[in-house]
Amino acid sequence: MQLKNFGLLRRVVQSRLGKGMVAASIWQISNYLIPLITFPYLAHILGVDGVGLVGISAAITSFALLVTNWGFPYTATQAVAANQQDVEAISQIIWNTIASRAILGAIAIAIMLVGSFFVAENLSTLILISTLNVLALIFNVDWVLRGLEDFSKFAIATVAGRILVIPAVFILVQQSNDISYAVLATAVGSISAAFFTSVVVYRKGVLRKPDITIVSMLDSIVESTHLFVSTLAVAVYTDGLSLIVGLASGVGQVGLYVGADKIRKPGLGVLWPFSLVFFPRMNVLAKSNPEAANSMAFQLLAGIGILTFSVSACLSIFASEIVHVFLGASFFGAIIVLRFQAWLIFLIGLNTVLGTMMMLPFGLKRQFTICTIAGSISGLVACVPLAYFYGALGASASALLAEIVVVILMAYYLRTVLSNFSIRTSMFRSK
């Protein structure tokens, strides 16, 4: 790589994108701090089994949220980014997306309500409370601010909402049987974030009179289907693993898996500032300056690869100390689980650049979907026996396998498919 290419990225980061990175980093720091403040408290109060129940409820809710989202965080963000100067178009995108989410969210909530009759009473209560998160997601328009590349307002609105989780947890959760209140506290944050982002978007003046048709909603849903399938495939071998662990090894193993996962996710958060800022920018460059987009993608791959490898290594090395401090002695079994999960950060970092930053902006949605589905199948096939014999550790190993498959396939597609285009990614050029 020539030094001038790194100079290009440096100049870009120091300008508008640099300001966006600062705002996105502030947003991500809040995502670090909130779990680090609240989850250790919940772990000590609720115990392994209580955390396990919350984890199972969260896994079920994540699929309902996934159906409601339906890939809109990517496609709607792309659409807004492509129409930044057209207020009428942005308004139509917003209303179509909200209406589409409302329909999908109603379906998801209905399934949750029906399903709540077929599980234990304590889990049923958690599922019913979790429907509030789905309602909040329908009206959360943070994706509009990302598409407009207004990351300062995005950070302020979302952080202001989510930070309310902290007092809610400490006020509501006082003893081991306050599991339902722990879930309610999360819903408070979701509802608040939806309210604040809606107010900010309204004040930006991009909302006009609703202009919604059945055809436009169907078009929005169809356009996002590829990404929904891809995201669903990822969710199956991430959030779905805790459900498999619960069925195969019991609630206690779910608690260990969720405990390690809660520590791992803040480490994974180093990716989000890059994704938030560079995803809309890569979509713009892919149309206006493809060569610059290719150069930036390669630099992101190198930088994010080094960063995530370092985070994974540190988390794996100091897993024992971290678990002892944040989760307590009852979570001793989560140490080895965390050592495995730590390397998910590195692998997800690679496929974030290869998939989100490269394949999607250049229109390789079908190939992106194939990669994630293949990874999901690999992880699921491996998870059932591994979770049965090794519990949370086995589930973590299967997640690693899934991410490895995704990275290999994405690299393969980018090498073979992009070589047919006049725009070629420099990382695959022969010297």
CSV table of C-alpha atoms in Angstrom, one decimal:
chain,number,residue,atom,x,y,z
A,1,MET,CA,0.0,0.0,0.0
A,2,GLN,CA,1.4,3.4,-1.0
A,3,LEU,CA,1.7,6.0,1.7
A,4,LYS,CA,-0.4,8.4,-0.3
A,5,ASN,CA,-3.4,6.1,0.2
A,6,PHE,CA,-3.0,6.3,4.0
A,7,GLY,CA,-2.7,10.0,3.6
A,8,LEU,CA,-6.1,10.0,1.8
A,9,LEU,CA,-7.8,8.3,4.7
A,10,ARG,CA,-6.0,10.5,7.2
A,11,ARG,CA,-7.3,13.7,5.4
A,12,VAL,CA,-10.8,12.3,5.2
A,13,VAL,CA,-10.9,11.4,8.9
A,14,GLN,CA,-9.7,14.8,9.9
A,15,SER,CA,-12.6,16.5,8.0
A,16,ARG,CA,-16.3,15.7,8.1
A,17,LEU,CA,-15.8,12.0,8.8
A,18,GLY,CA,-13.4,12.9,11.6
A,19,LYS,CA,-16.1,14.8,13.4
A,20,GLY,CA,-18.5,11.9,12.8
A,21,MET,CA,-16.0,9.5,14.3
A,22,VAL,CA,-15.8,11.6,17.4
A,23,ALA,CA,-19.6,11.7,17.8
A,24,ALA,CA,-19.9,8.0,17.0
A,25,SER,CA,-17.1,7.2,19.5
A,26,ILE,CA,-19.0,9.1,22.2
A,27,TRP,CA,-22.1,7.1,21.4
A,28,GLN,CA,-20.1,3.8,21.5
A,29,ILE,CA,-18.4,4.7,24.8
A,30,SER,CA,-21.9,5.1,26.3
A,31,ASN,CA,-22.6,1.6,25.0
A,32,TYR,CA,-19.5,0.4,26.9
A,33,LEU,CA,-20.4,2.1,30.1
A,34,ILE,CA,-24.0,1.2,30.4
A,35,PRO,CA,-23.5,-2.6,30.4
A,36,LEU,CA,-20.3,-2.3,32.4
A,37,ILE,CA,-22.3,-0.3,35.1
A,38,THR,CA,-25.6,-2.3,35.0
A,39,PHE,CA,-24.7,-5.9,34.2
A,40,PRO,CA,-22.3,-6.6,37.0
A,41,TYR,CA,-25.0,-5.3,39.4
A,42,LEU,CA,-27.6,-7.5,37.8
A,43,ALA,CA,-25.2,-10.5,37.9
A,44,HIS,CA,-24.7,-10.1,41.6
A,45,ILE,CA,-28.3,-9.5,42.4
A,46,LEU,CA,-30.0,-12.0,40.0
A,47,GLY,CA,-27.3,-14.7,40.0
A,48,VAL,CA,-26.5,-17.1,37.2
A,49,ASP,CA,-30.0,-18.5,36.8
A,50,GLY,CA,-31.6,-15.1,36.8
A,51,VAL,CA,-29.2,-13.8,34.2
A,52,GLY,CA,-29.9,-17.0,32.2
A,53,LEU,CA,-33.7,-16.2,32.2
A,54,VAL,CA,-33.0,-12.6,31.1
A,55,GLY,CA,-30.7,-13.9,28.4
A,56,ILE,CA,-33.3,-16.3,27.0
A,57,SER,CA,-35.9,-13.5,27.0
A,58,ALA,CA,-33.5,-11.2,25.3
A,59,ALA,CA,-32.7,-13.8,22.6
A,60,ILE,CA,-36.4,-14.3,21.9
A,61,THR,CA,-36.9,-10.5,21.8
A,62,SER,CA,-34.0,-10.1,19.4
A,63,PHE,CA,-35.8,-12.2,16.8
A,64,ALA,CA,-38.9,-10.0,17.1
A,65,LEU,CA,-36.7,-6.9,16.7
A,66,LEU,CA,-35.0,-8.5,13.7
A,67,VAL,CA,-38.4,-9.0,12.0
A,68,THR,CA,-39.4,-5.4,12.8
A,69,ASN,CA,-36.1,-4.0,11.5
A,70,TRP,CA,-36.2,-6.2,8.3
A,71,GLY,CA,-32.9,-4.8,7.0
A,72,PHE,CA,-34.1,-1.2,7.1
A,73,PRO,CA,-31.1,0.1,9.1
A,74,TYR,CA,-29.0,-0.6,6.0
A,75,THR,CA,-31.4,0.0,3.1
A,76,ALA,CA,-33.2,3.0,4.6
A,77,THR,CA,-29.9,4.5,5.7
A,78,GLN,CA,-28.6,4.0,2.1
A,79,ALA,CA,-31.7,5.6,0.7
A,80,VAL,CA,-31.4,8.7,2.9
A,81,ALA,CA,-27.7,9.0,2.2
A,82,ALA,CA,-28.4,8.9,-1.6
A,83,ASN,CA,-31.1,11.7,-1.2
A,84,GLN,CA,-29.5,14.0,1.3
A,85,GLN,CA,-30.5,17.1,-0.6
A,86,ASP,CA,-34.1,16.0,-1.4
A,87,VAL,CA,-36.3,16.6,1.6
A,88,GLU,CA,-39.5,15.3,0.0
A,89,ALA,CA,-37.7,12.0,-0.8
A,90,ILE,CA,-36.4,11.7,2.7
A,91,SER,CA,-39.8,12.3,4.2
A,92,GLN,CA,-41.3,9.6,2.0
A,93,ILE,CA,-38.5,7.2,3.0
A,94,ILE,CA,-39.2,7.9,6.7
A,95,TRP,CA,-42.9,7.3,6.5
A,96,ASN,CA,-42.6,4.2,4.4
A,97,THR,CA,-40.1,2.7,6.8
A,98,ILE,CA,-42.2,3.5,9.9
A,99,ALA,CA,-45.3,2.1,8.3
A,100,SER,CA,-43.5,-1.0,7.1
A,101,ARG,CA,-42.0,-1.5,10.6
A,102,ALA,CA,-45.4,-1.1,12.1
A,103,ILE,CA,-46.8,-3.9,10.1
A,104,LEU,CA,-43.9,-6.2,10.7
A,105,GLY,CA,-43.7,-5.2,14.4
A,106,ALA,CA,-47.4,-6.1,14.8
A,107,ILE,CA,-46.7,-9.5,13.4
A,108,ALA,CA,-43.7,-10.0,15.7
A,109,ILE,CA,-45.6,-8.9,18.8
A,110,ALA,CA,-48.5,-11.2,17.9
A,111,ILE,CA,-46.1,-14.1,17.7
A,112,MET,CA,-44.6,-13.2,21.0
A,113,LEU,CA,-48.0,-13.0,22.7
A,114,VAL,CA,-49.0,-16.4,21.3
A,115,GLY,CA,-45.7,-17.9,22.3
A,116,SER,CA,-45.9,-16.6,25.8
A,117,PHE,CA,-48.7,-19.1,26.5
A,118,PHE,CA,-46.4,-22.1,25.8
A,119,VAL,CA,-43.5,-21.3,28.1
A,120,ALA,CA,-43.0,-21.1,31.9
A,121,GLU,CA,-44.8,-18.3,33.7
A,122,ASN,CA,-41.7,-16.5,34.7
A,123,LEU,CA,-40.4,-16.5,31.1
A,124,SER,CA,-43.8,-15.6,29.8
A,125,THR,CA,-43.9,-12.4,31.9
A,126,LEU,CA,-40.5,-11.4,30.6
A,127,ILE,CA,-41.6,-11.9,27.0
A,128,LEU,CA,-44.7,-9.8,27.5
A,129,ILE,CA,-42.7,-6.9,29.0
A,130,SER,CA,-40.2,-7.2,26.1
A,131,THR,CA,-42.9,-6.3,23.5
A,132,LEU,CA,-42.3,-2.7,24.6
A,133,ASN,CA,-38.9,-2.9,22.9
A,134,VAL,CA,-40.6,-3.8,19.7
A,135,LEU,CA,-43.0,-0.9,19.9
A,136,ALA,CA,-40.2,1.5,20.6
A,137,LEU,CA,-38.2,0.2,17.6
A,138,ILE,CA,-41.0,1.1,15.2
A,139,PHE,CA,-40.6,4.8,16.0
A,140,ASN,CA,-36.9,4.9,16.5
A,141,VAL,CA,-35.5,6.9,13.5
A,142,ASP,CA,-31.8,7.0,14.4
A,143,TRP,CA,-31.1,5.6,11.0
A,144,VAL,CA,-32.3,8.9,9.4
A,145,LEU,CA,-29.6,10.8,11.3
A,146,ARG,CA,-27.0,8.3,10.1
A,147,GLY,CA,-28.1,8.6,6.5
A,148,LEU,CA,-27.9,12.4,6.8
A,149,GLU,CA,-24.4,11.9,8.4
A,150,ASP,CA,-25.5,14.1,11.3
A,151,PHE,CA,-23.6,11.9,13.8
A,152,SER,CA,-23.5,14.6,16.5
A,153,LYS,CA,-27.3,14.7,16.9
A,154,PHE,CA,-27.4,10.9,16.5
A,155,ALA,CA,-25.1,10.5,19.4
A,156,ILE,CA,-26.9,13.0,21.6
A,157,ALA,CA,-30.4,11.6,21.0
A,158,THR,CA,-29.5,7.9,21.4
A,159,VAL,CA,-27.2,8.4,24.4
A,160,ALA,CA,-29.8,10.5,26.1
A,161,GLY,CA,-32.3,7.8,25.8
A,162,ARG,CA,-30.1,4.8,26.7
A,163,ILE,CA,-28.5,6.4,29.7
A,164,LEU,CA,-31.9,6.3,31.4
A,165,VAL,CA,-31.4,2.5,31.7
A,166,ILE,CA,-28.9,3.1,34.5
A,167,PRO,CA,-31.2,4.7,37.1
A,168,ALA,CA,-34.0,2.4,36.0
A,169,VAL,CA,-31.9,-0.7,36.8
A,170,PHE,CA,-30.7,0.5,40.2
A,171,ILE,CA,-34.2,1.7,41.3
A,172,LEU,CA,-36.2,-1.2,40.0
A,173,VAL,CA,-33.9,-4.2,40.7
A,174,GLN,CA,-33.4,-4.7,44.4
A,175,GLN,CA,-33.5,-8.5,44.9
A,176,SER,CA,-33.1,-11.8,43.1
A,177,ASN,CA,-36.7,-12.2,42.1
A,178,ASP,CA,-36.8,-8.8,40.4
A,179,ILE,CA,-36.0,-10.3,37.0
A,180,SER,CA,-39.0,-8.8,35.3
A,181,TYR,CA,-37.9,-5.3,36.5
A,182,ALA,CA,-34.5,-5.9,34.9
A,183,VAL,CA,-36.2,-6.4,31.5
A,184,LEU,CA,-38.5,-3.4,32.1
A,185,ALA,CA,-35.5,-1.2,32.7
A,186,THR,CA,-34.1,-2.1,29.2
A,187,ALA,CA,-37.5,-1.2,27.7
A,188,VAL,CA,-37.3,2.2,29.4
A,189,GLY,CA,-34.1,2.9,27.5
A,190,SER,CA,-35.6,1.7,24.2
A,191,ILE,CA,-38.7,3.9,24.5
A,192,SER,CA,-36.6,6.9,25.6
A,193,ALA,CA,-34.2,6.5,22.6
A,194,ALA,CA,-37.1,6.3,20.2
A,195,PHE,CA,-38.7,9.5,21.7
A,196,PHE,CA,-35.5,11.5,21.5
A,197,THR,CA,-34.5,10.5,18.0
A,198,SER,CA,-38.0,11.3,16.7
A,199,VAL,CA,-37.9,14.7,18.2
A,200,VAL,CA,-34.5,15.4,16.7
A,201,VAL,CA,-35.5,14.3,13.2
A,202,TYR,CA,-38.7,16.4,13.4
A,203,ARG,CA,-36.7,19.4,14.3
A,204,LYS,CA,-34.4,18.9,11.4
A,205,GLY,CA,-37.4,19.7,9.1
A,206,VAL,CA,-37.2,16.6,6.9
A,207,LEU,CA,-40.7,15.4,7.7
A,208,ARG,CA,-43.6,16.3,5.4
A,209,LYS,CA,-47.2,15.1,5.2
A,210,PRO,CA,-47.3,11.3,5.2
A,211,ASP,CA,-47.4,9.9,1.7
A,212,ILE,CA,-47.7,6.1,2.2
A,213,THR,CA,-49.1,3.6,-0.2
A,214,ILE,CA,-49.3,-0.2,-0.1
A,215,VAL,CA,-47.0,-0.4,-3.1
A,216,SER,CA,-44.3,1.8,-1.6
A,217,MET,CA,-44.3,-0.2,1.6
A,218,LEU,CA,-44.1,-3.5,-0.3
A,219,ASP,CA,-41.3,-2.1,-2.3
A,220,SER,CA,-39.4,-1.1,0.9
A,221,ILE,CA,-39.9,-4.6,2.4
A,222,VAL,CA,-38.9,-6.4,-0.8
A,223,GLU,CA,-35.8,-4.2,-1.2
A,224,SER,CA,-34.7,-5.1,2.3
A,225,THR,CA,-35.4,-8.8,2.1
A,226,HIS,CA,-31.9,-9.8,1.2
A,227,LEU,CA,-30.5,-8.0,4.2
A,228,PHE,CA,-33.2,-9.3,6.4
A,229,VAL,CA,-32.3,-12.9,5.5
A,230,SER,CA,-28.6,-12.1,6.0
A,231,THR,CA,-29.2,-10.5,9.4
A,232,LEU,CA,-31.5,-13.4,10.4
A,233,ALA,CA,-28.8,-15.9,9.5
A,234,VAL,CA,-26.4,-14.0,11.7
A,235,ALA,CA,-28.9,-13.8,14.6
A,236,VAL,CA,-29.5,-17.5,14.4
A,237,TYR,CA,-25.9,-18.3,15.2
A,238,THR,CA,-25.5,-15.4,17.7
A,239,ASP,CA,-28.6,-14.7,19.7
A,240,GLY,CA,-30.1,-18.1,18.8
A,241,LEU,CA,-27.2,-19.9,20.4
A,242,SER,CA,-28.4,-19.0,24.0
A,243,LEU,CA,-31.7,-20.7,23.2
A,244,ILE,CA,-30.0,-23.8,22.0
A,245,VAL,CA,-27.8,-23.8,25.2
A,246,GLY,CA,-30.9,-23.5,27.3
A,247,LEU,CA,-32.5,-26.5,25.7
A,248,ALA,CA,-29.4,-28.6,25.6
A,249,SER,CA,-27.7,-27.7,29.0
A,250,GLY,CA,-30.1,-25.7,31.1
A,251,VAL,CA,-30.5,-22.1,32.4
A,252,GLY,CA,-27.3,-22.1,34.3
A,253,GLN,CA,-25.2,-22.6,31.2
A,254,VAL,CA,-27.2,-19.8,29.5
A,255,GLY,CA,-26.2,-17.6,32.4
A,256,LEU,CA,-22.5,-18.4,31.8
A,257,TYR,CA,-22.9,-17.8,28.0
A,258,VAL,CA,-24.7,-14.5,28.5
A,259,GLY,CA,-22.3,-13.4,31.1
A,260,ALA,CA,-19.3,-13.8,28.8
A,261,ASP,CA,-21.2,-12.3,25.9
A,262,LYS,CA,-22.0,-9.2,27.9
A,263,ILE,CA,-18.3,-8.7,28.5
A,264,ARG,CA,-17.4,-9.5,24.9
A,265,LYS,CA,-19.9,-7.1,23.3
A,266,PRO,CA,-18.4,-3.9,24.6
A,267,GLY,CA,-15.1,-5.0,23.0
A,268,LEU,CA,-17.0,-5.6,19.8
A,269,GLY,CA,-18.2,-2.0,20.1
A,270,VAL,CA,-14.9,-0.7,18.7
A,271,LEU,CA,-16.4,-1.5,15.3
A,272,TRP,CA,-19.5,0.6,15.6
A,273,PRO,CA,-18.0,4.1,15.1
A,274,PHE,CA,-16.4,2.9,11.9
A,275,SER,CA,-19.7,1.3,10.7
A,276,LEU,CA,-21.8,4.3,11.6
A,277,VAL,CA,-19.5,6.8,9.9
A,278,PHE,CA,-18.0,4.9,6.9
A,279,PHE,CA,-21.1,2.8,5.8
A,280,PRO,CA,-23.0,5.8,4.4
A,281,ARG,CA,-19.7,7.4,3.2
A,282,MET,CA,-18.8,4.2,1.3
A,283,ASN,CA,-22.2,4.1,-0.3
A,284,VAL,CA,-21.7,7.7,-1.6
A,285,LEU,CA,-18.1,7.0,-2.8
A,286,ALA,CA,-19.1,3.7,-4.5
A,287,LYS,CA,-21.3,5.8,-6.9
A,288,SER,CA,-19.3,9.0,-7.1
A,289,ASN,CA,-15.6,7.9,-6.8
A,290,PRO,CA,-15.3,4.0,-6.9
A,291,GLU,CA,-11.5,4.0,-6.8
A,292,ALA,CA,-11.5,6.1,-3.6
A,293,ALA,CA,-14.0,3.7,-2.1
A,294,ASN,CA,-11.8,0.7,-2.9
A,295,SER,CA,-8.8,2.4,-1.4
A,296,MET,CA,-10.7,3.4,1.7
A,297,ALA,CA,-12.1,-0.1,2.1
A,298,PHE,CA,-8.6,-1.7,2.0
A,299,GLN,CA,-7.3,0.8,4.6
A,300,LEU,CA,-10.3,0.1,6.8
A,301,LEU,CA,-9.6,-3.7,6.6
A,302,ALA,CA,-6.0,-3.2,7.7
A,303,GLY,CA,-6.9,-0.8,10.5
A,304,ILE,CA,-9.9,-2.6,11.8
A,305,GLY,CA,-8.1,-5.9,11.6
A,306,ILE,CA,-5.2,-4.7,13.7
A,307,LEU,CA,-7.5,-3.0,16.2
A,308,THR,CA,-9.9,-5.9,16.7
A,309,PHE,CA,-7.0,-8.5,16.9
A,310,SER,CA,-5.5,-6.4,19.7
A,311,VAL,CA,-8.9,-6.2,21.6
A,312,SER,CA,-9.4,-10.0,21.2
A,313,ALA,CA,-6.0,-10.8,22.5
A,314,CYS,CA,-6.3,-8.6,25.5
A,315,LEU,CA,-9.7,-9.9,26.4
A,316,SER,CA,-8.6,-13.5,26.1
A,317,ILE,CA,-5.4,-13.0,28.2
A,318,PHE,CA,-7.1,-11.1,31.0
A,319,ALA,CA,-10.4,-13.1,30.9
A,320,SER,CA,-9.9,-14.5,34.5
A,321,GLU,CA,-9.4,-11.1,36.1
A,322,ILE,CA,-12.3,-9.5,34.1
A,323,VAL,CA,-14.8,-12.1,35.0
A,324,HIS,CA,-13.8,-12.0,38.7
A,325,VAL,CA,-14.2,-8.2,38.8
A,326,PHE,CA,-17.4,-7.8,36.8
A,327,LEU,CA,-19.4,-11.0,37.4
A,328,GLY,CA,-18.1,-12.5,40.6
A,329,ALA,CA,-17.1,-15.9,41.8
A,330,SER,CA,-20.4,-17.6,40.8
A,331,PHE,CA,-19.5,-17.0,37.2
A,332,PHE,CA,-16.1,-18.8,37.4
A,333,GLY,CA,-17.2,-21.1,34.5
A,334,ALA,CA,-17.5,-18.0,32.2
A,335,ILE,CA,-13.7,-17.5,32.1
A,336,ILE,CA,-13.0,-20.2,29.4
A,337,VAL,CA,-16.2,-19.2,27.6
A,338,LEU,CA,-15.0,-15.6,27.4
A,339,ARG,CA,-11.6,-16.7,26.1
A,340,PHE,CA,-13.3,-18.3,23.1
A,341,GLN,CA,-15.8,-15.5,22.6
A,342,ALA,CA,-13.1,-12.9,22.6
A,343,TRP,CA,-11.9,-14.0,19.2
A,344,LEU,CA,-15.3,-13.3,17.7
A,345,ILE,CA,-14.4,-9.6,17.9
A,346,PHE,CA,-11.5,-10.1,15.4
A,347,LEU,CA,-13.5,-12.3,13.0
A,348,ILE,CA,-16.6,-10.0,13.1
A,349,GLY,CA,-14.2,-7.0,12.5
A,350,LEU,CA,-13.0,-8.7,9.3
A,351,ASN,CA,-16.5,-9.6,7.9
A,352,THR,CA,-17.8,-6.1,8.8
A,353,VAL,CA,-15.4,-4.6,6.4
A,354,LEU,CA,-15.6,-7.3,3.8
A,355,GLY,CA,-19.4,-7.5,3.9
A,356,THR,CA,-20.9,-4.2,5.1
A,357,MET,CA,-18.1,-1.8,3.8
A,358,MET,CA,-17.4,-3.6,0.5
A,359,MET,CA,-20.1,-6.1,-0.7
A,360,LEU,CA,-23.2,-4.0,0.2
A,361,PRO,CA,-22.0,-0.6,-1.3
A,362,PHE,CA,-21.0,-2.4,-4.5
A,363,GLY,CA,-24.4,-4.2,-4.8
A,364,LEU,CA,-23.3,-7.7,-3.9
A,365,LYS,CA,-26.4,-8.3,-1.7
A,366,ARG,CA,-27.1,-11.8,-2.9
A,367,GLN,CA,-23.5,-12.9,-2.3
A,368,PHE,CA,-23.6,-11.3,1.1
A,369,THR,CA,-26.7,-13.3,1.9
A,370,ILE,CA,-25.1,-16.5,0.8
A,371,CYS,CA,-22.1,-16.0,3.0
A,372,THR,CA,-24.2,-15.3,6.1
A,373,ILE,CA,-26.5,-18.2,5.5
A,374,ALA,CA,-23.6,-20.6,5.0
A,375,GLY,CA,-22.1,-19.4,8.3
A,376,SER,CA,-25.4,-19.7,10.1
A,377,ILE,CA,-25.9,-23.3,8.9
A,378,SER,CA,-22.3,-24.2,9.9
A,379,GLY,CA,-22.7,-22.7,13.3
A,380,LEU,CA,-26.1,-24.4,14.0
A,381,VAL,CA,-25.0,-27.8,12.8
A,382,ALA,CA,-22.0,-27.6,15.1
A,383,CYS,CA,-23.8,-26.0,18.0
A,384,VAL,CA,-26.3,-28.7,18.8
A,385,PRO,CA,-23.8,-31.4,19.7
A,386,LEU,CA,-21.2,-29.0,21.1
A,387,ALA,CA,-23.8,-27.3,23.4
A,388,TYR,CA,-25.1,-30.7,24.5
A,389,PHE,CA,-21.7,-31.9,25.6
A,390,TYR,CA,-19.9,-28.7,26.5
A,391,GLY,CA,-22.7,-26.2,27.3
A,392,ALA,CA,-21.7,-22.5,26.9
A,393,LEU,CA,-18.2,-23.4,25.8
A,394,GLY,CA,-19.5,-25.5,23.0
A,395,ALA,CA,-21.9,-22.8,21.8
A,396,SER,CA,-19.0,-20.3,21.8
A,397,ALA,CA,-16.9,-22.6,19.7
A,398,SER,CA,-19.7,-23.1,17.2
A,399,ALA,CA,-20.0,-19.2,16.9
A,400,LEU,CA,-16.3,-19.0,16.1
A,401,LEU,CA,-16.7,-21.7,13.4
A,402,ALA,CA,-19.6,-19.7,11.9
A,403,GLU,CA,-17.7,-16.5,11.7
A,404,ILE,CA,-14.7,-18.2,10.1
A,405,VAL,CA,-16.9,-19.6,7.4
A,406,VAL,CA,-18.4,-16.2,6.7
A,407,VAL,CA,-14.9,-14.5,6.5
A,408,ILE,CA,-13.6,-17.1,4.1
A,409,LEU,CA,-16.6,-17.0,1.8
A,410,MET,CA,-16.7,-13.2,1.7
A,411,ALA,CA,-13.0,-13.0,0.8
A,412,TYR,CA,-13.7,-15.6,-1.9
A,413,TYR,CA,-16.6,-13.7,-3.4
A,414,LEU,CA,-14.8,-10.4,-3.4
A,415,ARG,CA,-11.8,-12.0,-5.2
A,416,THR,CA,-13.9,-13.8,-7.8
A,417,VAL,CA,-16.9,-11.5,-8.3
A,418,LEU,CA,-15.3,-8.1,-8.2
A,419,SER,CA,-12.6,-9.3,-10.6
A,420,ASN,CA,-15.4,-9.2,-13.3
A,421,PHE,CA,-15.9,-5.5,-12.7
A,422,SER,CA,-13.8,-2.6,-14.0
A,423,ILE,CA,-13.7,-1.5,-10.3
A,424,ARG,CA,-11.3,-3.9,-8.6
A,425,THR,CA,-10.5,-3.9,-4.9
A,426,SER,CA,-6.8,-3.2,-4.5
A,427,MET,CA,-6.4,-5.9,-1.8
A,428,PHE,CA,-6.9,-8.6,-4.4
A,429,ARG,CA,-4.7,-7.2,-7.1
A,430,SER,CA,-1.6,-9.2,-8.0
A,431,LYS,CA,1.6,-7.4,-7.4
